[in-house]
Tab-separated table of C-alpha atoms in Angstrom:
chain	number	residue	atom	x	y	z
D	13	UNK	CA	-39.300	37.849	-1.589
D	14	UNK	CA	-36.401	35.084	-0.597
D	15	UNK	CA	-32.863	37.126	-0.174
D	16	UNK	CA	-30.030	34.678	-0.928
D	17	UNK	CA	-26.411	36.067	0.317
D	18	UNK	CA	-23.058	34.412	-0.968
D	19	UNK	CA	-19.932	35.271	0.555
D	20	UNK	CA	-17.285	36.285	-0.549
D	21	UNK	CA	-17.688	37.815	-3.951
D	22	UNK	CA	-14.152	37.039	-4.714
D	23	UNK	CA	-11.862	34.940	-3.926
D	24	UNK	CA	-8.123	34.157	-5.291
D	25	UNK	CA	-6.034	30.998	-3.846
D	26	UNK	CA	-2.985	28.937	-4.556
D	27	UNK	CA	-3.226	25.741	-6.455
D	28	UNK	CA	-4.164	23.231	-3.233
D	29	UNK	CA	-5.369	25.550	-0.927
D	30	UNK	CA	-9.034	24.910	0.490
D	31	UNK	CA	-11.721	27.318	0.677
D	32	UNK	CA	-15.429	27.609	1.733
D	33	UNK	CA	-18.205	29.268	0.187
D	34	UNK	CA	-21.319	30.385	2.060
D	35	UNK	CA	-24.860	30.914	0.989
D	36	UNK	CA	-27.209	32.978	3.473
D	37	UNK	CA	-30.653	32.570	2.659
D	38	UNK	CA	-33.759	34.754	4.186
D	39	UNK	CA	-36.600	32.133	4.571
D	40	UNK	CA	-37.317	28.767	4.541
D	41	UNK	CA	-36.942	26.414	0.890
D	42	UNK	CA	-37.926	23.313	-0.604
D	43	UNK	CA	-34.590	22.778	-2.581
D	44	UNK	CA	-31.060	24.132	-2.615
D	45	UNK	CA	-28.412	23.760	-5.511
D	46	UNK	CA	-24.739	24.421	-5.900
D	47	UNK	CA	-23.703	24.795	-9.059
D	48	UNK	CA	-19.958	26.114	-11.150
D	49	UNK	CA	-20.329	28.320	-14.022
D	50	UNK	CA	-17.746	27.684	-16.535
D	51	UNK	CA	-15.457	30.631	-18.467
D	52	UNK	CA	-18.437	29.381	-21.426
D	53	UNK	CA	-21.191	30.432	-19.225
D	54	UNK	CA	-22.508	26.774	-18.579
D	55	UNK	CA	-23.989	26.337	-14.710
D	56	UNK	CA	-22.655	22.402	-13.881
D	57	UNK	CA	-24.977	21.131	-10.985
D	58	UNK	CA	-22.336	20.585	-8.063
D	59	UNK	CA	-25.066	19.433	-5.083
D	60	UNK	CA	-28.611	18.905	-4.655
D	61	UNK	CA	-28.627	19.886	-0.976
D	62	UNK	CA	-32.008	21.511	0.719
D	63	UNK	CA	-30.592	19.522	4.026
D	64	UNK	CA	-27.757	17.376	5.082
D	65	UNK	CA	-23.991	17.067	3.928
D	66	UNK	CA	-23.061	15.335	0.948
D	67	UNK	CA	-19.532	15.017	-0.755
D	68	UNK	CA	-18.221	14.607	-4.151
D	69	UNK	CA	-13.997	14.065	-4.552
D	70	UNK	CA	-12.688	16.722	-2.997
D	71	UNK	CA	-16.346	18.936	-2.608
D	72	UNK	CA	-18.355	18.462	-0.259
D	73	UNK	CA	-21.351	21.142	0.378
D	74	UNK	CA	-23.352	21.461	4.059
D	75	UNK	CA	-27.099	22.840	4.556
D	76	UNK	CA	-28.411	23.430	7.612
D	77	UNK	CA	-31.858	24.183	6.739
D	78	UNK	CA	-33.328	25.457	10.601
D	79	UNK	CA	-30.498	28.317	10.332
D	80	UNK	CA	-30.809	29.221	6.433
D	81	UNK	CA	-27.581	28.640	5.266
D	82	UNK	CA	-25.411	26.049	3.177
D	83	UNK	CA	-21.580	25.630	2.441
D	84	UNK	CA	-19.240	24.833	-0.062
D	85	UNK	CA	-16.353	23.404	0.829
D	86	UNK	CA	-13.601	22.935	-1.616
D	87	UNK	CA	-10.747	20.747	-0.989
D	88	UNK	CA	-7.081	21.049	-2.653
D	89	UNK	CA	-8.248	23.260	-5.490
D	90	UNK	CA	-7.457	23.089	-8.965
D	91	UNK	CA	-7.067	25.601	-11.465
D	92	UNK	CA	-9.506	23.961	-13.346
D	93	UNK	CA	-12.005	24.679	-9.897
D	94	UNK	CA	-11.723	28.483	-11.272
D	95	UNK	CA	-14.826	30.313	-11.951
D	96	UNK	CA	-18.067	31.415	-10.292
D	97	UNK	CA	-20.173	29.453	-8.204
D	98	UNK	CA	-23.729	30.137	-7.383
D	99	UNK	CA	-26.304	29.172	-4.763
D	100	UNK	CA	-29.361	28.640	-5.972
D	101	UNK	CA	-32.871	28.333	-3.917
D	102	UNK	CA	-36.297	27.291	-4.262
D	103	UNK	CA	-38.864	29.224	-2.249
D	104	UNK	CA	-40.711	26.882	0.069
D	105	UNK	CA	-44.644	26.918	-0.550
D	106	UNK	CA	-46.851	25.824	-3.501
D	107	UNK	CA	-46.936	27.464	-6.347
D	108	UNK	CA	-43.063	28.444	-6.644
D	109	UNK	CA	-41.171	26.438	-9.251
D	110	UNK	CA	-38.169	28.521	-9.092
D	111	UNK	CA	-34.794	29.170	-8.413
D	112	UNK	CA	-33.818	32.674	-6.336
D	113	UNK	CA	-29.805	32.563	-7.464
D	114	UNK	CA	-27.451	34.412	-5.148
D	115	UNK	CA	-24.655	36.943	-6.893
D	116	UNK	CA	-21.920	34.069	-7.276
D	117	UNK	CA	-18.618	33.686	-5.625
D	118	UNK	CA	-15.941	34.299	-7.936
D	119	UNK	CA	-12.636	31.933	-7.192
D	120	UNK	CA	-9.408	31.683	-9.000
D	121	UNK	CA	-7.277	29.420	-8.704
D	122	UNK	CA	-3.307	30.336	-9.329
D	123	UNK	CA	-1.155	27.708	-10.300
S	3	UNK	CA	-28.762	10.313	-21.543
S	4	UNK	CA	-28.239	13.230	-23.608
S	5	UNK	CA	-28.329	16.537	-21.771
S	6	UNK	CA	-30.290	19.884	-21.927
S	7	UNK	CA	-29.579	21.210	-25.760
S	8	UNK	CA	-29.813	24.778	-26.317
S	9	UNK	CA	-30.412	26.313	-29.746
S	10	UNK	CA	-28.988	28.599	-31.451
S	11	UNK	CA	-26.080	29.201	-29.612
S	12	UNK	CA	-24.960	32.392	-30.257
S	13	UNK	CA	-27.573	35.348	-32.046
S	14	UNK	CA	-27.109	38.694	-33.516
S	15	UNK	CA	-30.233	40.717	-33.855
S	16	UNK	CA	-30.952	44.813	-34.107
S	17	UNK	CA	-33.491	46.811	-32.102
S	18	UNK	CA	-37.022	46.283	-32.192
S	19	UNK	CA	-36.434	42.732	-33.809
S	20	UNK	CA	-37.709	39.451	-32.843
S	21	UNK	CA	-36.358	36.412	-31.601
S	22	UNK	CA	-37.205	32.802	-30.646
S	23	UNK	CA	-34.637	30.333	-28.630
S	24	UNK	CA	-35.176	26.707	-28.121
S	25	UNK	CA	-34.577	24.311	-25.764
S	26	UNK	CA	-34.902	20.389	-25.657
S	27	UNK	CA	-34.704	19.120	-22.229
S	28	UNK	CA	-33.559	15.978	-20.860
S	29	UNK	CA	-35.100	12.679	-22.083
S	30	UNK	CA	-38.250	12.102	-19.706
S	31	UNK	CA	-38.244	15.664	-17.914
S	32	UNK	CA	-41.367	17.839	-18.123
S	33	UNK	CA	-40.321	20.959	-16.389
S	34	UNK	CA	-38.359	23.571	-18.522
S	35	UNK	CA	-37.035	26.380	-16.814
S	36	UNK	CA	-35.819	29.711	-18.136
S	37	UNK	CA	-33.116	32.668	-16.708
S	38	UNK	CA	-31.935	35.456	-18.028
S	39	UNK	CA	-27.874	36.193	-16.927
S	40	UNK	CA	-26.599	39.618	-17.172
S	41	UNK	CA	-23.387	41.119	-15.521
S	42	UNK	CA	-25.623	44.112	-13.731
S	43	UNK	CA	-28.899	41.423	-12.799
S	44	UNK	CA	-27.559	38.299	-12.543
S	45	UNK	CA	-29.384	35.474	-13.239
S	46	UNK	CA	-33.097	35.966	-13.169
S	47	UNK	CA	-36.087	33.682	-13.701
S	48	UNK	CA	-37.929	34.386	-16.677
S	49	UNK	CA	-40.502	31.618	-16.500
S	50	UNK	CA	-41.166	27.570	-15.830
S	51	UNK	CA	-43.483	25.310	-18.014
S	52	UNK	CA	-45.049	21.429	-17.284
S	53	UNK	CA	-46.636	19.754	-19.104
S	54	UNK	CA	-47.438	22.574	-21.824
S	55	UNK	CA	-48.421	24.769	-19.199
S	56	UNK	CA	-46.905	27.572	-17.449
S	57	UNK	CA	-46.141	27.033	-13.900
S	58	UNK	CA	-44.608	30.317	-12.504
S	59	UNK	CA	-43.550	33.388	-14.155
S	60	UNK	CA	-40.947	36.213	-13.102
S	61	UNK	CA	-40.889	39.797	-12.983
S	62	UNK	CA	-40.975	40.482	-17.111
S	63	UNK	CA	-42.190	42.297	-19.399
S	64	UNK	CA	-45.278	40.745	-21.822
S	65	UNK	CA	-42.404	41.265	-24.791
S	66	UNK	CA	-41.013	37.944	-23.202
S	67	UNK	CA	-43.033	34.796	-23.806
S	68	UNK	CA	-42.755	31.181	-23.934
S	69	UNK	CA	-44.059	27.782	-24.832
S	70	UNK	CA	-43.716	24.070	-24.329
S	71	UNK	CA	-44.724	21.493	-26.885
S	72	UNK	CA	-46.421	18.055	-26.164
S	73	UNK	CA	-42.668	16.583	-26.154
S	74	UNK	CA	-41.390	18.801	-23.697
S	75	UNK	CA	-39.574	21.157	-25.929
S	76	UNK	CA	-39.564	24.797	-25.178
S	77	UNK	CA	-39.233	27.904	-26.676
S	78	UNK	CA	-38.774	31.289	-25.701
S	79	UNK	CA	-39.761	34.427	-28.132
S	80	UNK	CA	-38.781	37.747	-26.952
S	81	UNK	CA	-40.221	40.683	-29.284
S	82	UNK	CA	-39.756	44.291	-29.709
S	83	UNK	CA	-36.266	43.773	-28.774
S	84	UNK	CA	-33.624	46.163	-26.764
S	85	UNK	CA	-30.577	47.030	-26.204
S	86	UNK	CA	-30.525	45.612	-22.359
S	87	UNK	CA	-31.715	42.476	-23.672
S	88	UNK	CA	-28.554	41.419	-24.697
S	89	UNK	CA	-27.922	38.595	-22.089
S	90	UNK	CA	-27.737	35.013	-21.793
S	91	UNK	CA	-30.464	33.101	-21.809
S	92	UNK	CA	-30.678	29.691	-20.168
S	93	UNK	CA	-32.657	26.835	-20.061
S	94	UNK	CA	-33.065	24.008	-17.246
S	95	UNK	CA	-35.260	20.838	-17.104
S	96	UNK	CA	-35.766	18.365	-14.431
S	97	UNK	CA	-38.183	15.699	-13.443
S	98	UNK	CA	-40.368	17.028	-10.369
S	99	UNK	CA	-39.415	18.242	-7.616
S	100	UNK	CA	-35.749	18.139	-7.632
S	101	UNK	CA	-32.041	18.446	-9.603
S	102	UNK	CA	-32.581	21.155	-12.068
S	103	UNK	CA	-30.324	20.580	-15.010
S	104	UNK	CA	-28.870	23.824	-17.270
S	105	UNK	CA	-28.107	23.495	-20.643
S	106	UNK	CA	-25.179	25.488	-22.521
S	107	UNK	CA	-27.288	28.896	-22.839
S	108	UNK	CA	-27.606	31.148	-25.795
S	109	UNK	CA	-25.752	34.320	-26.098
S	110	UNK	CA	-28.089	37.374	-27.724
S	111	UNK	CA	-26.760	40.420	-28.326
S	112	UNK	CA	-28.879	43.154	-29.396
S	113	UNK	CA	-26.916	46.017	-31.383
């Protein structure tokens, strides 16, 4: 089945630092999410991105479907930007109707 | 538009019980999606329902089961529980094809 790779695991930065998060995925997809869990375990949808660049404030995220991988890009972080984000992937092909998830990046944000 | 609503939120239950979780999705989406989240697995699918009928299922055992009503509603009934089912359990909807939507998740722990 689909591999999806996030680097890094971990990652600790300084209040206003930038940072970007990568998601390596092994075959092809229909859809591609970003999403942040919160410390109470609820998964916010950041991006709906199977191709393309969109932005939100200071995120922005960056698929490039023909090479398998998407980024996260996160401008002048917040503290409140702390927790784990995932990568999430739907297989392409009929018949799938579901998200692979990737192992998270964990970021903290120090004030 | 109200989101995805996840009940109970937190559960107790001892070895070899049963349980059932819920989950109401958005207003006007027909697929409901279910993970499992544990710190050594990650999050997993567990299974995805339209239209009262299942869709795609993951790599489970027949303990774990699950159902959508005519209104979209879902539950989830895992039986003969263990010990490593202690996990959260989340629920997404979503219209299609596209922006899956998580609700809060319910916490089991199985003592």
């Amino acid at each position: 089945g689909i591999q999806v790779e996030q680097s890094p695991p971990d990652l600790i930065l300084q209040e206003g630092a930038n940072s970007t998060l990568r998601c390596n995925f092994s075959d092809s997809v229909n859809n591609l999410q970003w999403f942040h869990q919160n410390p109470w375990g609820q998964l916010i949808n950041l991006f709906y991105i199977p191709s393309g660049t969109k932005q939100n404030g200071r995120l922005s995220a960056t698929t490039v479907a023909t090479e398998r991988y998407s980024l996260l890009y996160i401008s002048s972080s917040q503290t409140t930007d702390s927790g784990v984000y995932f990568c999430a992937v739907e297989p392409k092909g009929s018949g799938t109707y579901k998200y692979i998830f990737g192992t998270g990046t964990r970021l903290k944000v120090l004030a | 538009k109200a989101g995805v609503t996840q009940t109970p939120r937190y559960l107790i239950k001892t070895r070899g019980q049963q349980v059932t979780l819920s989950c109401s999705p958005i207003s006007g989406h027909r697929s409901v999606s279910w993970y499992q989240q544990t710190p050594g697995q990650g999050l997993q699918f567990l299974f995805e329902y339209f239209s009262e009928t299942q869709r795609n299922k993951g790599n489970f055992p027949g303990r774990f089961s699950g159902r959508q009503f005519s209104n979209s509603r879902s539950e989830m009934n895992v039986s003969t529980l263990e010990l490593g089912d202690s996990a959260l359990y989340l629920c997404a909807s979503r219209t299609s094809q596209e922006t899956q939507y998580f609700g809060p998740g319910t916490r089991l722990l199985v003592l």
